XYZ file of C-alpha atoms in Angstrom:
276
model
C -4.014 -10.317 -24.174
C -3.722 -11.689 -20.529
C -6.828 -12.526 -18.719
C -6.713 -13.800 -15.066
C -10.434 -14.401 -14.632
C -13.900 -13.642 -16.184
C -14.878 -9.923 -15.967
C -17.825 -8.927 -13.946
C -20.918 -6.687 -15.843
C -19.521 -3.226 -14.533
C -19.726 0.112 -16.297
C -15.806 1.438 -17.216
C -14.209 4.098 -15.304
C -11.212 5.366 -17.486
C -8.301 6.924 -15.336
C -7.665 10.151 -17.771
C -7.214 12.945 -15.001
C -3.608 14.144 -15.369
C -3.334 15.815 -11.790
C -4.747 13.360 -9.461
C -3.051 12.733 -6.282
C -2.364 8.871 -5.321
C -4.315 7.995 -2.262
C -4.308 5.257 0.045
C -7.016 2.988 1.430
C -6.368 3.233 5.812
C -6.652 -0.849 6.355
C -4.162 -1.517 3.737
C -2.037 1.689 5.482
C -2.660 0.254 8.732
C -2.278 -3.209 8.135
C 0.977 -5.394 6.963
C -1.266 -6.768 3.917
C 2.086 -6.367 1.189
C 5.516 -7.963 1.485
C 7.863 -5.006 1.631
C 10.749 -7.507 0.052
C 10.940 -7.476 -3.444
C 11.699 -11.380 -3.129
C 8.663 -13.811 -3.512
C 6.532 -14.918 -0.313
C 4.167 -17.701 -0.860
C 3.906 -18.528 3.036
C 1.103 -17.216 4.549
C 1.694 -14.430 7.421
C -0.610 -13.807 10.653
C -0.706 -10.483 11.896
C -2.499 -9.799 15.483
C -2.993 -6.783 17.539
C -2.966 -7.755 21.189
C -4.143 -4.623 22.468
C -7.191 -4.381 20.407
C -7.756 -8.046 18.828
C -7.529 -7.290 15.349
C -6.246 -9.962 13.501
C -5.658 -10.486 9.812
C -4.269 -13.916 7.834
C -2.435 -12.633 4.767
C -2.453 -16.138 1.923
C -0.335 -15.058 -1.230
C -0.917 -17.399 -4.511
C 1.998 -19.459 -5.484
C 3.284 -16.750 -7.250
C 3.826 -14.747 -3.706
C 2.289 -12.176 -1.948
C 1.464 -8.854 -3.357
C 4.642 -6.391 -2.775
C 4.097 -3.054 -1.901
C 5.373 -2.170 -4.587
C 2.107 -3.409 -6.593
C 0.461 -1.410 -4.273
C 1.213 1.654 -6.842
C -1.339 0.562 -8.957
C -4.002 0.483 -5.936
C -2.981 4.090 -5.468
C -3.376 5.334 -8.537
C -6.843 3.820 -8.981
C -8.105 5.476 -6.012
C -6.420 8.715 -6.717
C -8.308 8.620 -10.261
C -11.586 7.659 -8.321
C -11.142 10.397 -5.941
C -10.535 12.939 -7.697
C -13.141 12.232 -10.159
C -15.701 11.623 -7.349
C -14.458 15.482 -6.808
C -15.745 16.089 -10.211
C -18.694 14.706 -10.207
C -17.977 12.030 -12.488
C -19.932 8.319 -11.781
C -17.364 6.135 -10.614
C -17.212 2.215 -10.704
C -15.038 -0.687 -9.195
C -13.751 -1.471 -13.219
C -10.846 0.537 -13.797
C -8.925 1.152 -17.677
C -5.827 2.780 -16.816
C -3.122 3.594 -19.454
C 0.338 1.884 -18.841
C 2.467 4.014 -20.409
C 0.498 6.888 -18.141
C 0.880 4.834 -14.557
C 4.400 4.222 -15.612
C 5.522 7.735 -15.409
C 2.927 9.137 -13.141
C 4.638 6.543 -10.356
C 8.231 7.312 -11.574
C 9.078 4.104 -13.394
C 10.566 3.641 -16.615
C 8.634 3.015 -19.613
C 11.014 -0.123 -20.525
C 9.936 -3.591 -21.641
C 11.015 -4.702 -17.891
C 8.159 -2.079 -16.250
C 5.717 -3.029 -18.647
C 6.016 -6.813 -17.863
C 6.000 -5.593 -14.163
C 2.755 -4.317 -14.594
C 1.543 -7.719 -15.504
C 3.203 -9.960 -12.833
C 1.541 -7.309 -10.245
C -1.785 -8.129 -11.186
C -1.232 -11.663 -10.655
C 0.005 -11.400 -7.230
C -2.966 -8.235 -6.178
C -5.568 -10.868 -7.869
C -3.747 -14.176 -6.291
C -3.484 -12.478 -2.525
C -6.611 -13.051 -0.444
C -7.206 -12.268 3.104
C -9.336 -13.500 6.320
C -9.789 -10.989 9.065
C -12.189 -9.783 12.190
C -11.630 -6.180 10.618
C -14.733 -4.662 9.709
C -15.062 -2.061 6.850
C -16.274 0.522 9.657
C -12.898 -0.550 11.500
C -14.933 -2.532 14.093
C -14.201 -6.250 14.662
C -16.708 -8.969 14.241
C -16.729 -12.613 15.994
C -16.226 -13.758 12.382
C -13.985 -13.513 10.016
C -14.308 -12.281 6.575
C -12.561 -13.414 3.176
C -11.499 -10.651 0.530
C -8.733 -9.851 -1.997
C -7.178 -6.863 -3.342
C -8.812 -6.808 -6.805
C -11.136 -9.478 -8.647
C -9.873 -9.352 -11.748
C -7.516 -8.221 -13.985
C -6.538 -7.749 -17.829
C -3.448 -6.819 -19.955
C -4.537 -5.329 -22.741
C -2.079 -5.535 -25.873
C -1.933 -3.631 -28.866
C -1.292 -4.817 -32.764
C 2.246 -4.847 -32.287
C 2.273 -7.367 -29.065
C 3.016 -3.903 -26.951
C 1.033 -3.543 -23.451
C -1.206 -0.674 -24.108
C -3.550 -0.035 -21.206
C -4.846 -2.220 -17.997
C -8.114 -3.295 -16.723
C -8.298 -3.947 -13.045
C -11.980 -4.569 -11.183
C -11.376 -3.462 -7.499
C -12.829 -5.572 -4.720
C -15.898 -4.615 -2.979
C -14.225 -4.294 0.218
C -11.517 -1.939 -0.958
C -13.668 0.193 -3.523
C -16.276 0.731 -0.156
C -13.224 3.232 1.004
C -14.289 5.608 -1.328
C -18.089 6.166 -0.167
C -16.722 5.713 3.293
C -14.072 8.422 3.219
C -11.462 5.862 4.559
C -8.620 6.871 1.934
C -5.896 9.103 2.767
C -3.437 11.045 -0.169
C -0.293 10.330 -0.324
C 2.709 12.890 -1.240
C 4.056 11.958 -4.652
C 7.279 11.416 -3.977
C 6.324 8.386 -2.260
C 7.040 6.674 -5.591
C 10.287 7.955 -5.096
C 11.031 5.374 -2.452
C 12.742 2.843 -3.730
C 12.686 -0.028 -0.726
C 9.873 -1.556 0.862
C 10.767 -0.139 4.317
C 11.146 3.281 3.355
C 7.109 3.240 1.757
C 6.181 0.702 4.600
C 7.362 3.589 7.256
C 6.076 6.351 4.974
C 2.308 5.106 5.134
C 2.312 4.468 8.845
C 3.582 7.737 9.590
C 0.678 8.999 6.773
C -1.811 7.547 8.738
C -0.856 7.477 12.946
C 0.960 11.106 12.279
C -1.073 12.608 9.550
C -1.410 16.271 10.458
C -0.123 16.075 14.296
C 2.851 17.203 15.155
C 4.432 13.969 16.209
C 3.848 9.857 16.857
C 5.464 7.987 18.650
C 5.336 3.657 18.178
C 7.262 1.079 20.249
C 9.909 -0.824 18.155
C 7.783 -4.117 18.830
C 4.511 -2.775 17.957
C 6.282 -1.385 14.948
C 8.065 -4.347 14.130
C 5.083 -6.350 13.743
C 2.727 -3.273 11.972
C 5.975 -3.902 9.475
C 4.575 -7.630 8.283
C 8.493 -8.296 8.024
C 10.004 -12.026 9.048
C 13.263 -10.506 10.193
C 14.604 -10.712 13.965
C 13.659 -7.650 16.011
C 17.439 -7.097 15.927
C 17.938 -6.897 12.174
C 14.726 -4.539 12.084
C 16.110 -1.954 14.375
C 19.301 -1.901 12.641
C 17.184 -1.235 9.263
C 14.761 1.422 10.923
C 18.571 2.966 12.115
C 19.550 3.539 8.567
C 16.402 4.933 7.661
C 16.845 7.371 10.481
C 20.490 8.521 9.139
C 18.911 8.354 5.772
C 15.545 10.895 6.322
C 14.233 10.268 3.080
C 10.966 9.942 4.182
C 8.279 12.704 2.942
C 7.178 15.028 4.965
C 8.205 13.589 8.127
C 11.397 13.795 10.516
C 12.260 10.550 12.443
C 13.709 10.027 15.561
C 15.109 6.687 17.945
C 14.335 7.052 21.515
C 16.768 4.820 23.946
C 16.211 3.306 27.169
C 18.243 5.733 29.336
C 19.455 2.641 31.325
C 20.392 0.466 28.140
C 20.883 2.141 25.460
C 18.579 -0.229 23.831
C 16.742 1.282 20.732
C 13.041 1.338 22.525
C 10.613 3.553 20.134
C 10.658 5.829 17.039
C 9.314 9.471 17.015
C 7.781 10.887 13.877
C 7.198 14.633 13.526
C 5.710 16.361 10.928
C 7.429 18.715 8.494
C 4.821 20.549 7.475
C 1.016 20.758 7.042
C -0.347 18.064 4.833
C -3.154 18.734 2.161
């Protein structure tokens, strides 16, 4: 059994619903809060919005920054929780989730490599806290405020030494989504994506396109939504094979050039089809 801190008194929500869509908090969509590399990050990243103020200091643990790829277990909490809140069932910030259930309901294998996965994401979610001006509203106060991702986490084992379920308590910040209506659902074959700029793109299309029938971002202002420490240059040419690629769900992308330059100057996102 692996315990990263003490548990808090909470009644236990148990994530049993077989159909429930994943669904996505909108300041962890809107915001660069995980690495998209798979590599470790233990520097700390700013992210500002000049046009607005919004500002945000992301400060991993020494074990690095949580990826966005350990975001999966974020979405399939909330997709439990909102589809249960759909259901009438009382809901609560400490969440028992099978692993063996998560693993396939977010396409994964069900190897000993995935299940030790599991383990080393709750670390980082738990290890990752955050200072911001971003209210939960979406407003901006003169302070800042200090949250993480979850407060605590467990690895439950069985008798045989085998990872059987997962106990995660969700922070206050994030689980006030939920009465707030700030979550959005995300198509399941997000967990199809297999790099960090493919889901990165995916979610910020989710949330700025949504229903619409297009978006359109500058390639700075997109660059820096991306949280990535790569040149501007090297960014373009990744959003470029993204663009070739189209593997993105529900959503056609596009480069718009500077008809003087040539120069790469903003992507345009339009929507597929209608989104539930």
């Amino acid at each position: 059994m692996s315990k990263l801190s003490a548990p808090e008194q909470l009644d236990l929500f148990i994530a049993d619903i077989v159909d429930a869509a994943p669904k996505g908090e909108l300041h962890t969509m809107e915001y660069p809060i995980f690495a998209i590399s798979t590599r470790p990050d233990t520097k700390p990243y700013r992210f500002d919005n000049p046009k607005t103020g919004a500002w945000m200091e992301i400060i991993p643990s020494s074990k690095g920054r949580a990826t966005i790829h350990d975001k999966d277990i974020l979405l399939y909490c909330f997709g439990q929780l909102a589809e249960a809140s759909n259901r009438g069932r009382p809901l609560s910030r400490k969440v028992q989730m099978v692993a063996y259930d998560f693993l396939k309901q977010t396409n994964r294998g069900t190897g000993g490599r995935e299940y030790k996965a599991i383990t080393d994401a709750l670390v980082r979610l738990r290890g990752t806290t955050f200072n911001t001006n971003v209210k939960d509203g979406g407003g901006l106060s003169q302070k800042g405020s200090i949250f993480g991702l979850i407060d605590y986490g467990q690895a439950v084992t069985d008798e045989k030494g085998r990872l059987s379920h997962v106990e995660i308590v969700i922070s206050e910040h994030l689980f006030a989504a939920l009465s707030n209506n700030q979550i959005l659902t995300y198509n399941p074959e997000y967990f199809m994506l297999s790099t960090g700029y493919e889901r990165r793109l995916y979610e910020l299309c989710r949330k700025h396109c949504g229903n619409q029938e297009s978006w359109e971002i500058g390639f700075e202002n997109l660059h820096n939504k991306f949280g990535v420490r790569s040149s501007l240059r090297e960014f373009r040419r990744n959003i470029k094979a993204l663009v070739e690629k189209q593997s993105i769900p529900d959503y056609q992308i596009y480069l718009l050039d500077k008809k003087s330059s040539g120069t790469i100057e903003k992507l345009q996102v339009r929507r597929k089809n209608k989104i539930n």
